[in-house]
PDB file of C-alpha atoms and ligand atoms in Angstrom:
ATOM      1  CA  MET Y   1     -22.974  18.946   5.494  1.00  0.00           C
ATOM      2  CA  VAL Y   2     -21.464  17.872   1.704  1.00  0.00           C
ATOM      3  CA  ASN Y   3     -19.462  14.593   1.693  1.00  0.00           C
ATOM      4  CA  CYS Y   4     -15.577  14.960   1.626  1.00  0.00           C
ATOM      5  CA  SER Y   5     -15.297  13.401  -2.205  1.00  0.00           C
ATOM      6  CA  PHE Y   6     -11.311  12.847  -1.429  1.00  0.00           C
ATOM      7  CA  TYR Y   7     -12.525  10.945   1.807  1.00  0.00           C
ATOM      8  CA  PHE Y   8     -15.175   9.087  -0.306  1.00  0.00           C
ATOM      9  CA  LYS Y   9     -13.154   8.084  -2.890  1.00  0.00           C
ATOM     10  CA  ILE Y  10      -9.626   7.465  -1.361  1.00  0.00           C
ATOM     11  CA  GLY Y  11     -10.290   7.390   2.272  1.00  0.00           C
ATOM     12  CA  ALA Y  12      -7.799   9.815   2.628  1.00  0.00           C
ATOM     13  CA  CYS Y  13      -8.043  13.882   2.646  1.00  0.00           C
ATOM     14  CA  ARG Y  14      -5.337  16.388   3.266  1.00  0.00           C
ATOM     15  CA  HIS Y  15      -7.573  18.181   5.710  1.00  0.00           C
ATOM     16  CA  GLY Y  16      -7.650  15.341   8.289  1.00  0.00           C
ATOM     17  CA  ASP Y  17     -10.339  15.620  10.792  1.00  0.00           C
ATOM     18  CA  ARG Y  18     -10.411  19.435   9.814  1.00  0.00           C
ATOM     19  CA  CYS Y  19     -11.886  19.178   6.963  1.00  0.00           C
ATOM     20  CA  SER Y  20     -15.021  21.185   6.493  1.00  0.00           C
ATOM     21  CA  ARG Y  21     -16.671  18.129   4.558  1.00  0.00           C
ATOM     22  CA  LEU Y  22     -17.927  15.418   5.768  1.00  0.00           C
ATOM     23  CA  HIS Y  23     -16.126  12.064   6.623  1.00  0.00           C
ATOM     24  CA  ASN Y  24     -18.528   9.288   6.281  1.00  0.00           C
ATOM     25  CA  LYS Y  25     -16.422   6.400   8.425  1.00  0.00           C
ATOM     26  CA  PRO Y  26     -18.073   3.548   7.442  1.00  0.00           C
ATOM     27  CA  THR Y  27     -19.221   1.215   9.735  1.00  0.00           C
ATOM     28  CA  PHE Y  28     -18.826  -1.897   7.654  1.00  0.00           C
ATOM     29  CA  SER Y  29     -16.413  -2.179   4.544  1.00  0.00           C
ATOM     30  CA  GLN Y  30     -14.755  -4.799   2.914  1.00  0.00           C
ATOM     31  CA  THR Y  31     -11.459  -2.867   3.051  1.00  0.00           C
ATOM     32  CA  ILE Y  32      -9.233  -1.697   5.526  1.00  0.00           C
ATOM     33  CA  VAL Y  33      -6.453   0.906   5.534  1.00  0.00           C
ATOM     34  CA  LEU Y  34      -3.266   0.638   7.631  1.00  0.00           C
ATOM     35  CA  LEU Y  35      -2.264   3.983   7.484  1.00  0.00           C
ATOM     36  CA  ASN Y  36       1.459   5.486   6.562  1.00  0.00           C
ATOM     37  CA  LEU Y  37       2.794   1.254   6.621  1.00  0.00           C
ATOM     38  CA  TYR Y  38       5.224   0.937   4.045  1.00  0.00           C
ATOM     39  CA  ARG Y  39       8.367   2.664   4.152  1.00  0.00           C
ATOM     40  CA  ASN Y  40      10.045   3.238   0.438  1.00  0.00           C
ATOM     41  CA  PRO Y  41      13.866   3.287   1.354  1.00  0.00           C
ATOM     42  CA  GLN Y  42      14.610   5.928  -1.074  1.00  0.00           C
ATOM     43  CA  ASN Y  43      12.430   8.111   0.939  1.00  0.00           C
ATOM     44  CA  THR Y  44      13.708   7.628   4.019  1.00  0.00           C
ATOM     45  CA  ALA Y  45      17.689   6.110   3.759  1.00  0.00           C
ATOM     46  CA  GLN Y  46      19.663   8.657   5.446  1.00  0.00           C
ATOM     47  CA  THR Y  47      22.914   7.594   6.672  1.00  0.00           C
ATOM     48  CA  ALA Y  48      24.255   9.336  10.500  1.00  0.00           C
ATOM     49  CA  ASP Y  49      25.030  12.552   8.739  1.00  0.00           C
ATOM     50  CA  GLY Y  50      22.046  13.061   7.087  1.00  0.00           C
ATOM     51  CA  SER Y  51      23.150  12.696   3.950  1.00  0.00           C
ATOM     52  CA  HIS Y  52      20.861  10.348   1.349  1.00  0.00           C
ATOM     53  CA  CYS Y  53      22.398   7.005   0.579  1.00  0.00           C
ATOM     54  CA  HIS Y  54      21.589   5.597  -2.836  1.00  0.00           C
ATOM     55  CA  VAL Y  55      19.218   3.047  -2.802  1.00  0.00           C
ATOM     56  CA  SER Y  56      18.796   1.438  -6.478  1.00  0.00           C
ATOM     57  CA  ASP Y  57      15.440   1.155  -8.005  1.00  0.00           C
ATOM     58  CA  VAL Y  58      16.402  -2.581  -8.090  1.00  0.00           C
ATOM     59  CA  GLU Y  59      16.667  -2.609  -4.472  1.00  0.00           C
ATOM     60  CA  VAL Y  60      13.746  -0.972  -3.804  1.00  0.00           C
ATOM     61  CA  GLN Y  61      11.438  -3.210  -6.100  1.00  0.00           C
ATOM     62  CA  GLU Y  62      12.946  -6.325  -3.857  1.00  0.00           C
ATOM     63  CA  HIS Y  63      12.629  -4.465  -0.654  1.00  0.00           C
ATOM     64  CA  TYR Y  64       8.929  -3.129  -1.970  1.00  0.00           C
ATOM     65  CA  ASP Y  65       7.774  -6.869  -3.419  1.00  0.00           C
ATOM     66  CA  ASN Y  66       9.406  -8.228   0.180  1.00  0.00           C
ATOM     67  CA  PHE Y  67       6.865  -6.036   2.361  1.00  0.00           C
ATOM     68  CA  PHE Y  68       4.090  -6.941  -0.244  1.00  0.00           C
ATOM     69  CA  GLU Y  69       4.351 -10.482   0.265  1.00  0.00           C
ATOM     70  CA  GLU Y  70       4.934 -10.692   3.765  1.00  0.00           C
ATOM     71  CA  VAL Y  71       1.414  -8.244   4.915  1.00  0.00           C
ATOM     72  CA  PHE Y  72      -0.201  -9.804   2.265  1.00  0.00           C
ATOM     73  CA  THR Y  73       0.172 -13.232   3.396  1.00  0.00           C
ATOM     74  CA  GLU Y  74      -0.068 -12.673   7.113  1.00  0.00           C
ATOM     75  CA  LEU Y  75      -3.369 -11.232   6.671  1.00  0.00           C
ATOM     76  CA  GLN Y  76      -4.786 -13.468   4.481  1.00  0.00           C
ATOM     77  CA  GLU Y  77      -3.940 -16.660   6.650  1.00  0.00           C
ATOM     78  CA  LYS Y  78      -4.963 -14.667   9.743  1.00  0.00           C
ATOM     79  CA  TYR Y  79      -8.148 -13.354   8.548  1.00  0.00           C
ATOM     80  CA  GLY Y  80      -9.183 -14.384   4.894  1.00  0.00           C
ATOM     81  CA  GLU Y  81      -9.314 -14.246   1.629  1.00  0.00           C
ATOM     82  CA  ILE Y  82      -7.702 -10.893   0.106  1.00  0.00           C
ATOM     83  CA  GLU Y  83      -9.488  -9.912  -3.366  1.00  0.00           C
ATOM     84  CA  GLU Y  84      -6.605  -7.216  -3.341  1.00  0.00           C
ATOM     85  CA  MET Y  85      -4.223  -4.692  -2.241  1.00  0.00           C
ATOM     86  CA  ASN Y  86      -2.848  -1.404  -2.918  1.00  0.00           C
ATOM     87  CA  VAL Y  87      -0.011   0.590  -1.264  1.00  0.00           C
ATOM     88  CA  CYS Y  88       0.403   4.044  -1.891  1.00  0.00           C
ATOM     89  CA  ASP Y  89       3.933   5.468  -2.769  1.00  0.00           C
ATOM     90  CA  ASN Y  90       2.751   9.206  -2.082  1.00  0.00           C
ATOM     91  CA  LEU Y  91       4.592  11.384  -0.154  1.00  0.00           C
ATOM     92  CA  GLY Y  92       1.596  13.942   1.670  1.00  0.00           C
ATOM     93  CA  ASP Y  93       1.294  12.900   5.422  1.00  0.00           C
ATOM     94  CA  HIS Y  94      -2.314  11.071   4.833  1.00  0.00           C
ATOM     95  CA  LEU Y  95      -1.371   8.976   1.754  1.00  0.00           C
ATOM     96  CA  VAL Y  96       2.165   8.031   2.677  1.00  0.00           C
ATOM     97  CA  GLY Y  97       2.812   4.428   3.114  1.00  0.00           C
ATOM     98  CA  ASN Y  98      -1.110   3.492   2.911  1.00  0.00           C
ATOM     99  CA  VAL Y  99      -1.843   0.105   2.414  1.00  0.00           C
ATOM    100  CA  TYR Y 100      -5.608  -0.953   1.590  1.00  0.00           C
ATOM    101  CA  VAL Y 101      -6.605  -4.313   1.889  1.00  0.00           C
ATOM    102  CA  LYS Y 102      -9.710  -5.920   0.260  1.00  0.00           C
ATOM    103  CA  PHE Y 103     -11.578  -8.773   1.768  1.00  0.00           C
ATOM    104  CA  ARG Y 104     -14.124 -10.882  -0.133  1.00  0.00           C
ATOM    105  CA  ARG Y 105     -15.813 -10.824   3.665  1.00  0.00           C
ATOM    106  CA  GLU Y 106     -16.764  -7.757   5.510  1.00  0.00           C
ATOM    107  CA  GLU Y 107     -16.455  -9.561   8.821  1.00  0.00           C
ATOM    108  CA  ASP Y 108     -12.586 -10.508   7.887  1.00  0.00           C
ATOM    109  CA  ALA Y 109     -11.972  -6.699   7.334  1.00  0.00           C
ATOM    110  CA  GLU Y 110     -13.619  -6.216  11.200  1.00  0.00           C
ATOM    111  CA  ARG Y 111     -12.156  -8.603  12.628  1.00  0.00           C
ATOM    112  CA  ALA Y 112      -8.262  -7.380  10.826  1.00  0.00           C
ATOM    113  CA  VAL Y 113      -9.335  -4.004  11.897  1.00  0.00           C
ATOM    114  CA  VAL Y 114      -9.443  -4.511  15.810  1.00  0.00           C
ATOM    115  CA  GLU Y 115      -6.365  -7.404  15.954  1.00  0.00           C
ATOM    116  CA  LEU Y 116      -4.333  -4.831  14.019  1.00  0.00           C
ATOM    117  CA  ASN Y 117      -4.814  -1.986  16.300  1.00  0.00           C
ATOM    118  CA  ASN Y 118      -3.260  -3.962  18.781  1.00  0.00           C
ATOM    119  CA  ARG Y 119       0.309  -4.711  16.418  1.00  0.00           C
ATOM    120  CA  TRP Y 120       3.227  -3.190  15.910  1.00  0.00           C
ATOM    121  CA  PHE Y 121       5.406  -2.896  12.460  1.00  0.00           C
ATOM    122  CA  ASN Y 122       8.824  -2.095  12.072  1.00  0.00           C
ATOM    123  CA  GLY Y 123       9.092  -0.416  15.658  1.00  0.00           C
ATOM    124  CA  GLN Y 124       5.325   1.879  15.154  1.00  0.00           C
ATOM    125  CA  ALA Y 125       2.216   0.915  16.311  1.00  0.00           C
ATOM    126  CA  VAL Y 126       0.052   0.275  13.562  1.00  0.00           C
ATOM    127  CA  HIS Y 127      -3.756   2.338  12.523  1.00  0.00           C
ATOM    128  CA  ALA Y 128      -5.893   0.392  11.011  1.00  0.00           C
ATOM    129  CA  GLU Y 129      -9.486   1.681  10.134  1.00  0.00           C
ATOM    130  CA  LEU Y 130     -12.257   0.236   7.826  1.00  0.00           C
ATOM    131  CA  SER Y 131     -12.047   2.376   4.507  1.00  0.00           C
ATOM    132  CA  PRO Y 132     -14.972   3.776   2.258  1.00  0.00           C
ATOM    133  CA  VAL Y 133     -13.195   2.655  -0.789  1.00  0.00           C
ATOM    134  CA  THR Y 134     -13.896  -0.328  -2.866  1.00  0.00           C
ATOM    135  CA  ASP Y 135     -13.474   0.571  -6.493  1.00  0.00           C
ATOM    136  CA  PHE Y 136      -9.601   1.252  -6.608  1.00  0.00           C
ATOM    137  CA  ARG Y 137      -9.793   2.941 -10.282  1.00  0.00           C
ATOM    138  CA  GLU Y 138     -11.537   5.821  -8.539  1.00  0.00           C
ATOM    139  CA  SER Y 139      -8.975   6.164  -6.343  1.00  0.00           C
ATOM    140  CA  CYS Y 140      -6.060   5.564  -8.490  1.00  0.00           C
ATOM    141  CA  CYS Y 141      -4.053   8.737 -10.312  1.00  0.00           C
ATOM    142  CA  ARG Y 142      -4.496   7.677 -13.901  1.00  0.00           C
ATOM    143  CA  GLN Y 143      -1.890  10.316 -15.221  1.00  0.00           C
ATOM    144  CA  TYR Y 144       0.820   8.498 -12.523  1.00  0.00           C
ATOM    145  CA  GLU Y 145       0.032   5.173 -14.754  1.00  0.00           C
ATOM    146  CA  MET Y 146       1.338   6.667 -17.767  1.00  0.00           C
ATOM    147  CA  GLY Y 147       4.191   8.076 -16.139  1.00  0.00           C
ATOM    148  CA  GLU Y 148       3.069  11.877 -16.129  1.00  0.00           C
ATOM    149  CA  CYS Y 149       1.660  13.207 -13.156  1.00  0.00           C
ATOM    150  CA  THR Y 150       2.972  16.721 -13.013  1.00  0.00           C
ATOM    151  CA  ARG Y 151       1.985  16.840  -9.173  1.00  0.00           C
ATOM    152  CA  GLY Y 152       4.579  13.827  -8.486  1.00  0.00           C
ATOM    153  CA  GLY Y 153       4.673  12.645  -4.602  1.00  0.00           C
ATOM    154  CA  PHE Y 154       1.814  15.157  -3.558  1.00  0.00           C
ATOM    155  CA  CYS Y 155      -0.165  13.889  -5.675  1.00  0.00           C
ATOM    156  CA  ASN Y 156      -3.703  13.613  -3.470  1.00  0.00           C
ATOM    157  CA  PHE Y 157      -4.831  10.725  -5.826  1.00  0.00           C
ATOM    158  CA  MET Y 158      -3.245   7.170  -5.041  1.00  0.00           C
ATOM    159  CA  HIS Y 159      -0.430   6.758  -6.955  1.00  0.00           C
ATOM    160  CA  LEU Y 160      -0.333   2.934  -6.440  1.00  0.00           C
ATOM    161  CA  ARG Y 161       2.692   1.052  -6.665  1.00  0.00           C
ATOM    162  CA  PRO Y 162       2.921  -2.115  -9.000  1.00  0.00           C
ATOM    163  CA  ILE Y 163       4.278  -5.737  -7.272  1.00  0.00           C
ATOM    164  CA  SER Y 164       6.243  -7.071  -9.652  1.00  0.00           C
ATOM    165  CA  ARG Y 165       4.847  -9.682 -12.408  1.00  0.00           C
ATOM    166  CA  ASN Y 166       6.318 -12.966 -10.943  1.00  0.00           C
ATOM    167  CA  LEU Y 167       4.788 -11.925  -7.335  1.00  0.00           C
ATOM    168  CA  ARG Y 168       1.261 -11.027  -8.356  1.00  0.00           C
ATOM    169  CA  ARG Y 169       1.075 -13.750  -9.910  1.00  0.00           C
ATOM    170  CA  GLN Y 170       1.828 -16.299  -6.767  1.00  0.00           C
ATOM    171  CA  LEU Y 171      -0.030 -13.779  -4.549  1.00  0.00           C
ATOM    172  CA  TYR Y 172      -3.592 -13.708  -6.932  1.00  0.00           C
ATOM    173  CA  GLY Y 173      -3.532 -16.613  -9.023  1.00  0.00           C
ATOM    174  CA  ARG Y 174      -4.276 -16.035 -12.941  1.00  0.00           C
ATOM    175  CA  GLY Y 175      -5.257 -13.101 -14.424  1.00  0.00           C
ATOM    176  CA  PRO Y 176      -5.664  -9.861 -12.581  1.00  0.00           C
ATOM    177  CA  ARG Y 177      -8.911  -8.627 -11.181  1.00  0.00           C
ATOM    178  CA  HIS Y 178      -8.818  -5.343 -12.281  1.00  0.00           C
ATOM    179  CA  ARG Y 179      -6.208  -3.676 -14.628  1.00  0.00           C
ATOM    180  CA  CYS Y 180      -6.151  -0.009 -12.990  1.00  0.00           C
ATOM    181  CA  HIS Y 181      -2.511  -0.251 -11.225  1.00  0.00           C
ATOM    182  CA  LEU Y 182      -1.195  -3.034 -13.127  1.00  0.00           C
ATOM    183  CA  GLN Y 183      -0.159  -1.560 -16.579  1.00  0.00           C
ATOM    184  CA  GLY Y 184       1.964   1.341 -15.013  1.00  0.00           C
ATOM    185  CA  PRO Y 185       5.135   2.458 -16.838  1.00  0.00           C
ATOM    186  CA  ILE Y 186       6.681   2.206 -13.613  1.00  0.00           C
ATOM    187  CA  GLN Y 187       8.115  -0.910 -13.683  1.00  0.00           C
ATOM    188  CA  VAL Y 188      11.253  -1.763 -12.604  1.00  0.00           C
ATOM    189  CA  THR Y 189      13.449  -3.858 -15.249  1.00  0.00           C
ATOM    190  CA  VAL Y 190      15.874  -6.164 -14.069  1.00  0.00           C
ATOM    191  CA  PRO Y 191      18.704  -6.660 -16.595  1.00  0.00           C
ATOM    192  CA  GLU Y 192      18.607  -9.751 -18.521  1.00  0.00           C
ATOM    193  CA  LYS Y 193      22.146 -10.825 -18.082  1.00  0.00           C
ATOM    194  CA  GLY Y 194      23.095 -10.959 -14.603  1.00  0.00           C
ATOM    195  CA  THR Y 195      20.206 -11.471 -12.730  1.00  0.00           C
ATOM    196  CA  ASP Y 196      21.583 -14.458 -10.822  1.00  0.00           C
ATOM    197  CA  VAL Y 197      23.420 -11.613  -8.966  1.00  0.00           C
ATOM    198  CA  VAL Y 198      21.994 -10.428  -5.873  1.00  0.00           C
ATOM    199  CA  PRO Y 199      22.175  -6.887  -5.437  1.00  0.00           C
ATOM    200  CA  GLN Y 200      24.071  -5.486  -2.353  1.00  0.00           C
ATOM    201  CA  THR Y 201      21.574  -3.663   0.049  1.00  0.00           C
ATOM    202  CA  THR Y 202      22.143  -1.500   2.360  1.00  0.00           C
ATOM    203  CA  GLY Y 203      22.395  -2.367   6.252  1.00  0.00           C
ATOM    204  CA  MET Y 204      18.788  -0.159   5.998  1.00  0.00           C
ATOM    205  CA  VAL Y 205      17.019  -2.274   3.538  1.00  0.00           C
ATOM    206  CA  ALA Y 206      17.876  -5.591   4.732  1.00  0.00           C
ATOM    207  CA  SER Y 207      16.718  -4.998   7.996  1.00  0.00           C
ATOM    208  CA  GLU Y 208      13.688  -3.803   7.168  1.00  0.00           C
ATOM    209  CA  THR Y 209      13.102  -6.817   5.159  1.00  0.00           C
ATOM    210  CA  GLY Y 210      14.125  -8.822   7.892  1.00  0.00           C
ATOM    211  CA  ALA Y 211      12.045 -11.410   9.800  1.00  0.00           C
ATOM    212  CA  LEU Y 212       8.205 -10.648  10.342  1.00  0.00           C
ATOM    213  CA  ALA Y 213       7.830  -7.587  11.914  1.00  0.00           C
ATOM    214  CA  LEU Y 214       3.994  -7.720  12.623  1.00  0.00           C
ATOM    215  CA  HIS Y 215       4.034  -8.962  16.265  1.00  0.00           C
ATOM    216  CA  PRO Y 216       1.763  -8.715  19.010  1.00  0.00           C
ATOM    217  CA  ARG Y 217       2.028  -5.467  21.626  1.00  0.00           C
ATOM    218  CA  ALA Y 218       3.975  -6.111  24.312  1.00  0.00           C
TER     219      ALA Y 218
HETATM  220 ZN1   ZN R   1     -12.029  15.856   3.315  1.00  0.00          ZN
HETATM  221 ZN1   ZN R   2      -1.181  11.620  -9.285  1.00  0.00          ZN
END
């Protein structure tokens, strides 16, 4: 059987288990994927009557940075040094909210998968697995980084949402490891004036960014 190039490069393919090509699951890898973990409040924010509430770009970025920092920090403290972490902002079921974490050591990744599969996040069981992805330059959508992907959220390459510059500096220290997803024009610009004003977050956003939500499964 021929290897599925989507699974091989991206660690996820829209055909899932029904794919006619081979999904060669790694038995060891530095990279793990936490499937569908990140929820973009712009995609999920709905009021009781079903209408969408407005979540501004600044709020989304703040929510995202909080999510990223929380997950990154906890996984690094528990399992070991992280080389890079990437989060998909795609909309297709097999990619939406996928969080890819590349550890420095394979044994840390292995332990993380076993333990994280017994955890909950935001009220949902965590689904973690080893991922074949090692080079994110191969898996991310270049058009998205240029701001010109015409396939939008349903693109089958990773649309990696950038974290803010300050958080990047804080988590990775000086100097990015590679520039793959760092240069995208999808930068949320915080206005120069009034940056001390904390934007009003909706109840939904506030609750999601609250206490550490990764907790042991009861
Ligand atoms: Zn496939
Ligand atoms: Zn794309």
